[in-house]
Amino acid sequence: MKRTGPFSTTSFRPLRLLWPTAVALLLTACAKEPKEQPEPAPLHIAVAITEMTPWETPGGYTSPTAFTVIFSIRIDSLPDGELPEGMGICSSYRTVNPQASDTTTVVEFPVGPHDLDDYIGGTNDAYILCMFQIPGTSARYRAYLRTSKGIYYSEPVTHAIPAIATDDDVTELPTVFHLLYADDAPLPENFIREVVEPALCYANLGLRDRLQPETGQGADTHLRLVRAASDPSGRPLAEAGIDRVRRSDLPLDPETLISEPTAEQLATLLWDPRRYVNVWIFPYPDTPYHNGLAGMALFPFLPEARPLEGLDATDYYAYNPLNVLPGITLNARYSFNTNNIITLAHELGHALGLFHVFSKNGCGTGDDYCADTPDYDYTAFTAGGGNMTTPRTACDGSSFYSYNIMDYNGCGLHYTPDQNARIQQVLQYGWFIPGSEYARRPLRSDTKAPAGLVRPTPQVIAVPVRKPVPEISQPAGSAH
């Protein structure tokens, strides 16, 4: 069988396989309602998954959670008026026949008429990198080709991932996911299984350095996020860790919500941050800026006696009630795209005091205050076509592959020892951090606040959606 076409290794340059959050299109591109399946006789397009193999990460490590899917496409003809739009993989942990419109879409690439010319009249292979499946589970996968007339699916294939061993030498952080929804947009039935559980699992494996410990660069934080068993009043939750909240004011601006919440939002959306990690999932506004964001978090505050470089050290909250929403927000518009699986782990890092590991405006313009995370010019790296499979050039001239969760367009597999040291200090001393020493102290309302003590300016930081379109070059001599 020859391998030609837009994802071939012969006629075209090899397709850059980006990190899950770096290759996905906007969720809306994957979540359109499928049109009625065309029924020509015989069927003029056929799709089949032919192989699923473990992925070898940059640096030569075999991933325990990632794999490459090879699927074949046969196109006998494309009738007038039927145009290709995209090809991809959809998956589900519970649906027998996953569909791109109602289950987790792993990745979809756009395709145009010229991209499929070499597929017409034969059968050829395409390749897609699927970056995460919950260890110890089986899931169902289907490849598909989307055209202007409908979606052509392969038969479903079941894929199992072995369990990853962990232990209970951990500090558990009770976590609540506040799922905000409107009356006219109820949450899908499979939201918890397909969205919350995979994101939580990925974050926990990253916290324990279990995603790729062979790199030797990661640290075990001995932390685990656990779905809270009860609400702040002690009532058992019908769904562990889930708080479903109907709202009439959606969508919400995430920065305004967490840094300048209203009294009503403070009262109804925040569970005591001294006891819970709060995660809010809701649609961000439909604007060019917000459509590029997958999540946003509030940096922690520390007391003046326990400063940490880059973070606000203030005693304001020893005398004043909380007036921000400490925690993490996730953009629900991208929740069903598992190529953004890293977002919760990344934003959790920010909420626990970590910064990005790169400089955005030239070497030396950023600082994450960690000696074991090499600085590099992110803007120059991406402008030069860099992605998760290409090495970065550090500001000292050395070359390295990125496995850090706090990077963009990297493999996102671990936190380093220096990052762990920052996390542990925030956990021990941060205001409004579950279980911290200062979180346990009562508000000093009976004592006059020192003169000049003012409300600190909240620091928020966002992570973009990873959605660049893969570059597809044309074969030599192509007339297109």
GROMACS .gro file of C-alpha atoms in nm:
model
  480
    1MET     CA    1   0.000   0.000   0.000
    2LYS     CA    2   0.146   0.334  -0.093
    3ARG     CA    3   0.137   0.616   0.161
    4THR     CA    4   0.062   0.943  -0.007
    5GLY     CA    5  -0.155   1.243   0.056
    6PRO     CA    6  -0.160   1.527   0.306
    7PHE     CA    7  -0.036   1.317   0.596
    8SER     CA    8   0.210   1.098   0.408
    9THR     CA    9   0.579   1.049   0.465
   10THR     CA   10   0.663   1.043   0.094
   11SER     CA   11   0.493   1.316  -0.104
   12PHE     CA   12   0.492   1.568   0.176
   13ARG     CA   13   0.710   1.686   0.459
   14PRO     CA   14   0.639   1.485   0.776
   15LEU     CA   15   0.344   1.630   0.963
   16ARG     CA   16   0.447   1.800   1.283
   17LEU     CA   17   0.284   1.614   1.567
   18LEU     CA   18   0.214   1.878   1.826
   19TRP     CA   19   0.132   1.850   2.195
   20PRO     CA   20  -0.237   1.779   2.254
   21THR     CA   21  -0.305   2.144   2.327
   22ALA     CA   22  -0.094   2.249   2.029
   23VAL     CA   23  -0.262   2.067   1.743
   24ALA     CA   24  -0.631   2.106   1.805
   25LEU     CA   25  -0.868   2.331   1.619
   26LEU     CA   26  -1.126   2.533   1.804
   27LEU     CA   27  -1.371   2.298   1.974
   28THR     CA   28  -1.649   2.439   1.763
   29ALA     CA   29  -1.475   2.307   1.455
   30CYS     CA   30  -1.504   1.958   1.601
   31ALA     CA   31  -1.843   1.991   1.761
   32LYS     CA   32  -2.068   2.081   1.469
   33GLU     CA   33  -2.381   1.874   1.443
   34PRO     CA   34  -2.317   1.603   1.183
   35LYS     CA   35  -2.519   1.635   0.869
   36GLU     CA   36  -2.718   1.345   0.733
   37GLN     CA   37  -2.490   1.068   0.615
   38PRO     CA   38  -2.484   1.052   0.233
   39GLU     CA   39  -2.595   0.720   0.091
   40PRO     CA   40  -2.450   0.679  -0.257
   41ALA     CA   41  -2.421   0.328  -0.394
   42PRO     CA   42  -2.158   0.210  -0.360
   43LEU     CA   43  -2.019   0.420  -0.075
   44HIS     CA   44  -1.760   0.644  -0.234
   45ILE     CA   45  -1.554   0.711   0.084
   46ALA     CA   46  -1.434   0.455   0.341
   47VAL     CA   47  -1.231   0.508   0.659
   48ALA     CA   48  -1.063   0.241   0.875
   49ILE     CA   49  -0.825   0.244   1.173
   50THR     CA   50  -0.535   0.014   1.084
   51GLU     CA   51  -0.286   0.053   1.370
   52MET     CA   52  -0.245   0.205   1.718
   53THR     CA   53   0.110   0.213   1.853
   54PRO     CA   54   0.276   0.369   2.161
   55TRP     CA   55   0.422   0.713   2.097
   56GLU     CA   56   0.793   0.772   2.131
   57THR     CA   57   0.841   1.115   2.289
   58PRO     CA   58   1.119   1.352   2.188
   59GLY     CA   59   1.433   1.216   2.349
   60GLY     CA   60   1.337   0.854   2.278
   61TYR     CA   61   1.103   0.772   2.569
   62THR     CA   62   0.805   0.544   2.510
   63SER     CA   63   0.498   0.714   2.650
   64PRO     CA   64   0.271   0.510   2.883
   65THR     CA   65  -0.036   0.722   2.797
   66ALA     CA   66   0.013   0.846   2.439
   67PHE     CA   67  -0.013   0.660   2.110
   68THR     CA   68  -0.022   0.714   1.737
   69VAL     CA   69  -0.329   0.615   1.538
   70ILE     CA   70  -0.282   0.520   1.173
   71PHE     CA   71  -0.599   0.512   0.968
   72SER     CA   72  -0.668   0.453   0.602
   73ILE     CA   73  -0.892   0.655   0.375
   74ARG     CA   74  -1.033   0.525   0.048
   75ILE     CA   75  -1.194   0.779  -0.183
   76ASP     CA   76  -1.340   0.642  -0.505
   77SER     CA   77  -1.461   0.985  -0.612
   78LEU     CA   78  -1.580   1.320  -0.480
   79PRO     CA   79  -1.909   1.415  -0.644
   80ASP     CA   80  -1.963   1.773  -0.753
   81GLY     CA   81  -2.052   1.988  -0.456
   82GLU     CA   82  -1.903   1.758  -0.192
   83LEU     CA   83  -1.595   1.918  -0.041
   84PRO     CA   84  -1.366   1.782   0.232
   85GLU     CA   85  -1.348   1.981   0.556
   86GLY     CA   86  -1.152   1.781   0.812
   87MET     CA   87  -1.025   1.444   0.926
   88GLY     CA   88  -0.965   1.325   1.278
   89ILE     CA   89  -1.019   1.083   1.564
   90CYS     CA   90  -1.301   1.083   1.818
   91SER     CA   91  -1.314   0.871   2.129
   92SER     CA   92  -1.523   0.786   2.431
   93TYR     CA   93  -1.489   0.592   2.755
   94ARG     CA   94  -1.857   0.497   2.757
   95THR     CA   95  -2.009   0.536   2.408
   96VAL     CA   96  -1.997   0.230   2.184
   97ASN     CA   97  -1.993   0.432   1.861
   98PRO     CA   98  -1.825   0.768   1.934
   99GLN     CA   99  -1.922   1.064   1.719
  100ALA     CA  100  -1.733   1.389   1.667
  101SER     CA  101  -2.035   1.589   1.779
  102ASP     CA  102  -2.105   1.433   2.117
  103THR     CA  103  -1.792   1.269   2.253
  104THR     CA  104  -1.435   1.362   2.325
  105THR     CA  105  -1.270   1.473   2.003
  106VAL     CA  106  -0.903   1.388   2.026
  107VAL     CA  107  -0.785   1.590   1.729
  108GLU     CA  108  -0.911   1.713   1.394
  109PHE     CA  109  -0.705   1.849   1.107
  110PRO     CA  110  -0.855   2.075   0.843
  111VAL     CA  111  -0.835   1.952   0.486
  112GLY     CA  112  -0.911   2.123   0.159
  113PRO     CA  113  -0.987   1.987  -0.187
  114HIS     CA  114  -0.621   1.980  -0.294
  115ASP     CA  115  -0.520   1.791   0.023
  116LEU     CA  116  -0.713   1.482  -0.085
  117ASP     CA  117  -0.616   1.468  -0.452
  118ASP     CA  118  -0.371   1.184  -0.395
  119TYR     CA  119  -0.634   0.990  -0.198
  120ILE     CA  120  -0.885   0.980  -0.484
  121GLY     CA  121  -0.882   0.648  -0.665
  122GLY     CA  122  -0.693   0.457  -0.398
  123THR     CA  123  -0.639   0.375  -0.032
  124ASN     CA  124  -0.380   0.567   0.168
  125ASP     CA  125  -0.279   0.622   0.530
  126ALA     CA  126  -0.307   0.920   0.761
  127TYR     CA  127  -0.150   0.965   1.104
  128ILE     CA  128  -0.277   1.132   1.419
  129LEU     CA  129  -0.113   1.154   1.761
  130CYS     CA  130  -0.347   1.089   2.055
  131MET     CA  131  -0.185   1.217   2.368
  132PHE     CA  132  -0.377   1.080   2.665
  133GLN     CA  133  -0.602   0.802   2.782
  134ILE     CA  134  -0.668   0.731   3.150
  135PRO     CA  135  -0.433   0.448   3.253
  136GLY     CA  136  -0.610   0.126   3.343
  137THR     CA  137  -0.904   0.195   3.113
  138SER     CA  138  -1.039   0.095   2.774
  139ALA     CA  139  -1.180   0.349   2.531
  140ARG     CA  140  -1.344   0.333   2.191
  141TYR     CA  141  -1.194   0.520   1.895
  142ARG     CA  142  -1.323   0.602   1.548
  143ALA     CA  143  -1.145   0.779   1.266
  144TYR     CA  144  -1.351   1.002   1.042
  145LEU     CA  145  -1.348   1.221   0.734
  146ARG     CA  146  -1.577   1.523   0.739
  147THR     CA  147  -1.713   1.663   0.413
  148SER     CA  148  -1.970   1.925   0.328
  149LYS     CA  149  -2.227   1.644   0.289
  150GLY     CA  150  -2.164   1.446   0.607
  151ILE     CA  151  -1.916   1.255   0.823
  152TYR     CA  152  -1.772   0.917   0.722
  153TYR     CA  153  -1.667   0.706   1.021
  154SER     CA  154  -1.450   0.399   1.061
  155GLU     CA  155  -1.568   0.102   1.260
  156PRO     CA  156  -1.494   0.155   1.632
  157VAL     CA  157  -1.172   0.014   1.776
  158THR     CA  158  -1.122  -0.059   2.147
  159HIS     CA  159  -0.789   0.051   2.291
  160ALA     CA  160  -0.666  -0.036   2.643
  161ILE     CA  161  -0.399   0.144   2.847
  162PRO     CA  162  -0.225  -0.039   3.134
  163ALA     CA  163  -0.256   0.103   3.483
  164ILE     CA  164   0.029   0.315   3.625
  165ALA     CA  165   0.140   0.223   3.975
  166THR     CA  166   0.115   0.492   4.244
  167ASP     CA  167   0.117   0.488   4.623
  168ASP     CA  168  -0.069   0.668   4.899
  169ASP     CA  169   0.227   0.872   5.025
  170VAL     CA  170   0.041   1.190   4.942
  171THR     CA  171  -0.129   1.497   5.079
  172GLU     CA  172  -0.482   1.504   4.942
  173LEU     CA  173  -0.632   1.833   4.829
  174PRO     CA  174  -1.015   1.821   4.821
  175THR     CA  175  -1.124   1.966   4.487
  176VAL     CA  176  -1.459   2.090   4.366
  177PHE     CA  177  -1.551   2.148   4.002
  178HIS     CA  178  -1.816   2.419   3.974
  179LEU     CA  179  -1.995   2.344   3.646
  180LEU     CA  180  -2.172   2.662   3.540
  181TYR     CA  181  -2.444   2.625   3.278
  182ALA     CA  182  -2.741   2.812   3.131
  183ASP     CA  183  -3.100   2.688   3.106
  184ASP     CA  184  -3.071   2.661   2.728
  185ALA     CA  185  -2.733   2.484   2.741
  186PRO     CA  186  -2.743   2.193   2.988
  187LEU     CA  187  -2.425   1.996   3.043
  188PRO     CA  188  -2.389   1.676   2.838
  189GLU     CA  189  -2.461   1.357   3.026
  190ASN     CA  190  -2.107   1.230   2.975
  191PHE     CA  191  -1.930   1.550   3.090
  192ILE     CA  192  -1.786   1.406   3.411
  193ARG     CA  193  -1.652   1.086   3.257
  194GLU     CA  194  -1.520   1.242   2.938
  195VAL     CA  195  -1.391   1.576   3.072
  196VAL     CA  196  -1.348   1.599   3.449
  197GLU     CA  197  -1.203   1.255   3.518
  198PRO     CA  198  -0.935   1.262   3.243
  199ALA     CA  199  -0.822   1.614   3.338
  200LEU     CA  200  -0.803   1.520   3.705
  201CYS     CA  201  -0.614   1.200   3.627
  202TYR     CA  202  -0.361   1.382   3.407
  203ALA     CA  203  -0.298   1.646   3.673
  204ASN     CA  204  -0.247   1.383   3.942
  205LEU     CA  205  -0.003   1.181   3.731
  206GLY     CA  206   0.191   1.500   3.664
  207LEU     CA  207   0.198   1.587   4.034
  208ARG     CA  208   0.347   1.244   4.110
  209ASP     CA  209   0.592   1.248   3.813
  210ARG     CA  210   0.427   0.939   3.670
  211LEU     CA  211   0.368   1.058   3.312
  212GLN     CA  212   0.730   1.002   3.201
  213PRO     CA  213   0.960   0.952   3.501
  214GLU     CA  214   1.237   0.821   3.274
  215THR     CA  215   1.338   1.178   3.185
  216GLY     CA  216   1.494   1.211   3.531
  217GLN     CA  217   1.396   1.579   3.537
  218GLY     CA  218   1.069   1.564   3.728
  219ALA     CA  219   0.982   1.580   4.097
  220ASP     CA  220   0.719   1.398   4.299
  221THR     CA  221   0.515   1.663   4.482
  222HIS     CA  222   0.337   1.395   4.688
  223LEU     CA  223   0.009   1.573   4.617
  224ARG     CA  224  -0.320   1.439   4.489
  225LEU     CA  225  -0.634   1.623   4.389
  226VAL     CA  226  -0.938   1.431   4.514
  227ARG     CA  227  -1.300   1.501   4.434
  228ALA     CA  228  -1.455   1.648   4.749
  229ALA     CA  229  -1.697   1.419   4.931
  230SER     CA  230  -1.910   1.689   5.097
  231ASP     CA  231  -2.005   2.053   5.058
  232PRO     CA  232  -1.894   2.329   5.300
  233SER     CA  233  -2.186   2.257   5.532
  234GLY     CA  234  -2.089   1.889   5.554
  235ARG     CA  235  -2.366   1.748   5.334
  236PRO     CA  236  -2.253   1.455   5.118
  237LEU     CA  237  -2.237   1.541   4.750
  238ALA     CA  238  -2.456   1.345   4.511
  239GLU     CA  239  -2.163   1.357   4.267
  240ALA     CA  240  -1.825   1.368   4.441
  241GLY     CA  241  -1.642   1.692   4.365
  242ILE     CA  242  -1.919   1.830   4.144
  243ASP     CA  243  -2.119   2.149   4.205
  244ARG     CA  244  -2.368   2.212   3.923
  245VAL     CA  245  -2.469   2.579   3.913
  246ARG     CA  246  -2.736   2.723   3.685
  247ARG     CA  247  -2.651   3.081   3.586
  248SER     CA  248  -2.831   3.346   3.386
  249ASP     CA  249  -2.521   3.563   3.334
  250LEU     CA  250  -2.314   3.333   3.112
  251PRO     CA  251  -2.073   3.370   2.945
  252LEU     CA  252  -1.843   3.527   3.205
  253ASP     CA  253  -1.512   3.708   3.170
  254PRO     CA  254  -1.267   3.491   3.368
  255GLU     CA  255  -1.035   3.771   3.473
  256THR     CA  256  -1.317   3.983   3.612
  257LEU     CA  257  -1.472   3.686   3.786
  258ILE     CA  258  -1.164   3.580   3.982
  259SER     CA  259  -1.007   3.921   4.047
  260GLU     CA  260  -1.315   4.145   4.094
  261PRO     CA  261  -1.605   3.916   4.186
  262THR     CA  262  -1.937   4.057   4.295
  263ALA     CA  263  -2.074   3.990   4.642
  264GLU     CA  264  -2.324   3.748   4.488
  265GLN     CA  265  -2.048   3.557   4.307
  266LEU     CA  266  -1.840   3.536   4.625
  267ALA     CA  267  -2.139   3.400   4.814
  268THR     CA  268  -2.261   3.146   4.557
  269LEU     CA  269  -1.958   3.034   4.356
  270LEU     CA  270  -1.673   3.008   4.607
  271TRP     CA  271  -1.631   2.721   4.848
  272ASP     CA  272  -1.394   2.794   5.136
  273PRO     CA  273  -1.050   2.798   4.965
  274ARG     CA  274  -0.888   2.702   5.296
  275ARG     CA  275  -1.061   2.364   5.253
  276TYR     CA  276  -1.108   2.319   4.877
  277VAL     CA  277  -0.929   2.371   4.549
  278ASN     CA  278  -1.192   2.555   4.343
  279VAL     CA  279  -1.219   2.494   3.968
  280TRP     CA  280  -1.486   2.677   3.766
  281ILE     CA  281  -1.582   2.550   3.421
  282PHE     CA  282  -1.795   2.788   3.213
  283PRO     CA  283  -1.800   2.942   2.866
  284TYR     CA  284  -1.579   3.246   2.818
  285PRO     CA  285  -1.717   3.532   2.603
  286ASP     CA  286  -1.721   3.479   2.227
  287THR     CA  287  -1.450   3.735   2.142
  288PRO     CA  288  -1.123   3.697   1.952
  289TYR     CA  289  -0.929   3.735   2.279
  290HIS     CA  290  -1.134   3.493   2.487
  291ASN     CA  291  -1.163   3.239   2.206
  292GLY     CA  292  -0.787   3.196   2.231
  293LEU     CA  293  -0.793   3.106   2.601
  294ALA     CA  294  -0.826   2.756   2.746
  295GLY     CA  295  -0.798   2.857   3.112
  296MET     CA  296  -0.700   3.122   3.367
  297ALA     CA  297  -0.585   3.112   3.730
  298LEU     CA  298  -0.519   3.348   4.021
  299PHE     CA  299  -0.169   3.352   4.167
  300PRO     CA  300  -0.157   3.289   4.543
  301PHE     CA  301  -0.085   3.545   4.816
  302LEU     CA  302   0.169   3.480   5.091
  303PRO     CA  303   0.217   3.655   5.427
  304GLU     CA  304   0.488   3.917   5.462
  305ALA     CA  305   0.684   3.687   5.692
  306ARG     CA  306   0.699   3.415   5.425
  307PRO     CA  307   0.771   3.587   5.092
  308LEU     CA  308   0.830   3.399   4.767
  309GLU     CA  309   0.988   3.562   4.464
  310GLY     CA  310   0.738   3.685   4.210
  311LEU     CA  311   0.433   3.658   4.437
  312ASP     CA  312   0.261   3.923   4.647
  313ALA     CA  313   0.362   3.907   5.013
  314THR     CA  314   0.091   4.080   5.212
  315ASP     CA  315  -0.076   4.071   5.554
  316TYR     CA  316  -0.390   4.233   5.414
  317TYR     CA  317  -0.584   3.910   5.444
  318ALA     CA  318  -0.496   3.873   5.811
  319TYR     CA  319  -0.737   4.161   5.876
  320ASN     CA  320  -0.976   4.163   5.581
  321PRO     CA  321  -1.217   3.908   5.435
  322LEU     CA  322  -1.157   3.749   5.099
  323ASN     CA  323  -1.249   3.964   4.798
  324VAL     CA  324  -1.112   3.749   4.514
  325LEU     CA  325  -1.188   3.397   4.390
  326PRO     CA  326  -0.870   3.191   4.448
  327GLY     CA  327  -0.862   2.902   4.205
  328ILE     CA  328  -0.878   2.799   3.842
  329THR     CA  329  -1.117   2.871   3.557
  330LEU     CA  330  -1.147   2.654   3.245
  331ASN     CA  331  -1.312   2.759   2.922
  332ALA     CA  332  -1.605   2.522   2.863
  333ARG     CA  333  -1.590   2.592   2.489
  334TYR     CA  334  -1.286   2.362   2.475
  335SER     CA  335  -1.375   2.110   2.746
  336PHE     CA  336  -1.455   1.829   2.502
  337ASN     CA  337  -1.121   1.861   2.329
  338THR     CA  338  -0.876   1.634   2.506
  339ASN     CA  339  -0.591   1.801   2.323
  340ASN     CA  340  -0.626   2.060   2.599
  341ILE     CA  341  -0.592   1.788   2.864
  342ILE     CA  342  -0.289   1.963   3.014
  343THR     CA  343  -0.481   2.283   3.096
  344LEU     CA  344  -0.589   2.187   3.449
  345ALA     CA  345  -0.237   2.074   3.545
  346HIS     CA  346  -0.088   2.392   3.395
  347GLU     CA  347  -0.331   2.627   3.569
  348LEU     CA  348  -0.290   2.436   3.895
  349GLY     CA  349   0.080   2.517   3.873
  350HIS     CA  350  -0.002   2.888   3.854
  351ALA     CA  351  -0.246   2.861   4.146
  352LEU     CA  352   0.037   2.705   4.348
  353GLY     CA  353   0.289   2.976   4.263
  354LEU     CA  354   0.455   2.866   3.937
  355PHE     CA  355   0.532   3.087   3.637
  356HIS     CA  356   0.594   3.005   3.272
  357VAL     CA  357   0.937   2.860   3.203
  358PHE     CA  358   1.017   3.084   2.906
  359SER     CA  359   1.066   3.447   2.806
  360LYS     CA  360   0.811   3.582   2.562
  361ASN     CA  361   0.988   3.899   2.450
  362GLY     CA  362   1.347   3.789   2.416
  363CYS     CA  363   1.586   3.610   2.650
  364GLY     CA  364   1.587   3.744   3.003
  365THR     CA  365   1.248   3.914   2.985
  366GLY     CA  366   1.079   3.642   3.191
  367ASP     CA  367   1.169   3.468   3.515
  368ASP     CA  368   1.011   3.169   3.683
  369TYR     CA  369   1.258   3.182   3.976
  370CYS     CA  370   1.362   2.820   3.921
  371ALA     CA  371   1.722   2.739   3.834
  372ASP     CA  372   1.639   2.397   3.687
  373THR     CA  373   1.405   2.525   3.412
  374PRO     CA  374   1.614   2.662   3.123
  375ASP     CA  375   1.495   2.996   2.988
  376TYR     CA  376   1.436   3.035   2.614
  377ASP     CA  377   1.276   3.284   2.374
  378TYR     CA  378   0.929   3.142   2.317
  379THR     CA  379   0.834   3.396   2.051
  380ALA     CA  380   1.142   3.319   1.842
  381PHE     CA  381   1.090   2.945   1.892
  382THR     CA  382   0.735   2.947   1.757
  383ALA     CA  383   0.817   3.196   1.480
  384GLY     CA  384   1.077   2.947   1.361
  385GLY     CA  385   0.819   2.668   1.343
  386GLY     CA  386   0.907   2.505   1.676
  387ASN     CA  387   0.670   2.255   1.831
  388MET     CA  388   0.672   1.970   2.080
  389THR     CA  389   0.888   1.746   1.859
  390THR     CA  390   1.165   2.000   1.799
  391PRO     CA  391   1.437   2.094   2.048
  392ARG     CA  392   1.446   2.438   2.204
  393THR     CA  393   1.756   2.656   2.223
  394ALA     CA  394   1.809   2.787   2.574
  395CYS     CA  395   1.932   3.140   2.632
  396ASP     CA  396   2.273   2.997   2.727
  397GLY     CA  397   2.296   2.829   2.385
  398SER     CA  398   2.226   2.472   2.497
  399SER     CA  399   1.965   2.256   2.328
  400PHE     CA  400   1.688   2.070   2.510
  401TYR     CA  401   1.347   1.907   2.471
  402SER     CA  402   1.070   2.047   2.687
  403TYR     CA  403   0.879   1.815   2.920
  404ASN     CA  404   0.766   2.085   3.164
  405ILE     CA  405   0.398   2.130   3.244
  406MET     CA  406   0.451   2.507   3.273
  407ASP     CA  407   0.567   2.540   2.912
  408TYR     CA  408   0.359   2.600   2.599
  409ASN     CA  409   0.375   2.357   2.305
  410GLY     CA  410   0.582   2.111   2.505
  411CYS     CA  411   0.517   1.757   2.620
  412GLY     CA  412   0.386   1.876   2.959
  413LEU     CA  413   0.488   1.577   3.168
  414HIS     CA  414   0.626   1.701   3.501
  415TYR     CA  415   0.719   1.975   3.748
  416THR     CA  416   1.089   2.009   3.842
  417PRO     CA  417   1.246   1.994   4.191
  418ASP     CA  418   1.277   2.374   4.208
  419GLN     CA  419   0.916   2.412   4.101
  420ASN     CA  420   0.818   2.161   4.367
  421ALA     CA  421   1.000   2.367   4.631
  422ARG     CA  422   0.786   2.669   4.540
  423ILE     CA  423   0.471   2.457   4.548
  424GLN     CA  424   0.555   2.327   4.896
  425GLN     CA  425   0.613   2.676   5.033
  426VAL     CA  426   0.278   2.796   4.897
  427LEU     CA  427   0.106   2.489   5.042
  428GLN     CA  428   0.257   2.553   5.382
  429TYR     CA  429   0.215   2.929   5.411
  430GLY     CA  430  -0.020   3.065   5.143
  431TRP     CA  431  -0.334   3.254   5.230
  432PHE     CA  432  -0.644   3.059   5.122
  433ILE     CA  433  -0.460   2.737   5.039
  434PRO     CA  434  -0.618   2.414   5.173
  435GLY     CA  435  -0.445   2.310   5.495
  436SER     CA  436  -0.177   2.582   5.501
  437GLU     CA  437  -0.052   2.719   5.831
  438TYR     CA  438  -0.186   3.068   5.758
  439ALA     CA  439  -0.518   2.942   5.624
  440ARG     CA  440  -0.587   2.796   5.969
  441ARG     CA  441  -0.543   3.128   6.145
  442PRO     CA  442  -0.865   3.318   6.230
  443LEU     CA  443  -0.930   3.661   6.084
  444ARG     CA  444  -0.786   3.928   6.316
  445SER     CA  445  -1.100   4.140   6.312
  446ASP     CA  446  -1.045   4.245   6.673
  447THR     CA  447  -0.708   4.399   6.596
  448LYS     CA  448  -0.651   4.723   6.410
  449ALA     CA  449  -0.475   4.671   6.080
  450PRO     CA  450  -0.131   4.832   6.045
  451ALA     CA  451  -0.127   5.170   5.872
  452GLY     CA  452  -0.069   5.160   5.500
  453LEU     CA  453  -0.194   4.804   5.453
  454VAL     CA  454  -0.378   4.805   5.120
  455ARG     CA  455  -0.550   4.542   4.909
  456PRO     CA  456  -0.295   4.370   4.685
  457THR     CA  457  -0.357   4.375   4.312
  458PRO     CA  458  -0.467   4.028   4.203
  459GLN     CA  459  -0.233   3.860   3.956
  460VAL     CA  460  -0.406   3.643   3.698
  461ILE     CA  461  -0.252   3.447   3.416
  462ALA     CA  462  -0.406   3.261   3.122
  463VAL     CA  463  -0.307   2.966   2.905
  464PRO     CA  464  -0.391   2.979   2.534
  465VAL     CA  465  -0.575   2.715   2.337
  466ARG     CA  466  -0.329   2.502   2.145
  467LYS     CA  467  -0.480   2.521   1.798
  468PRO     CA  468  -0.228   2.610   1.525
  469VAL     CA  469  -0.313   2.457   1.189
  470PRO     CA  470  -0.052   2.200   1.083
  471GLU     CA  471   0.151   2.307   0.781
  472ILE     CA  472   0.091   2.091   0.476
  473SER     CA  473   0.326   2.137   0.183
  474GLN     CA  474   0.244   2.045  -0.172
  475PRO     CA  475   0.420   1.767  -0.367
  476ALA     CA  476   0.679   1.872  -0.618
  477GLY     CA  477   0.522   1.979  -0.943
  478SER     CA  478   0.174   2.019  -0.795
  479ALA     CA  479  -0.047   2.251  -0.992
  480HIS     CA  480  -0.252   2.348  -0.685
   0.00000   0.00000   0.00000
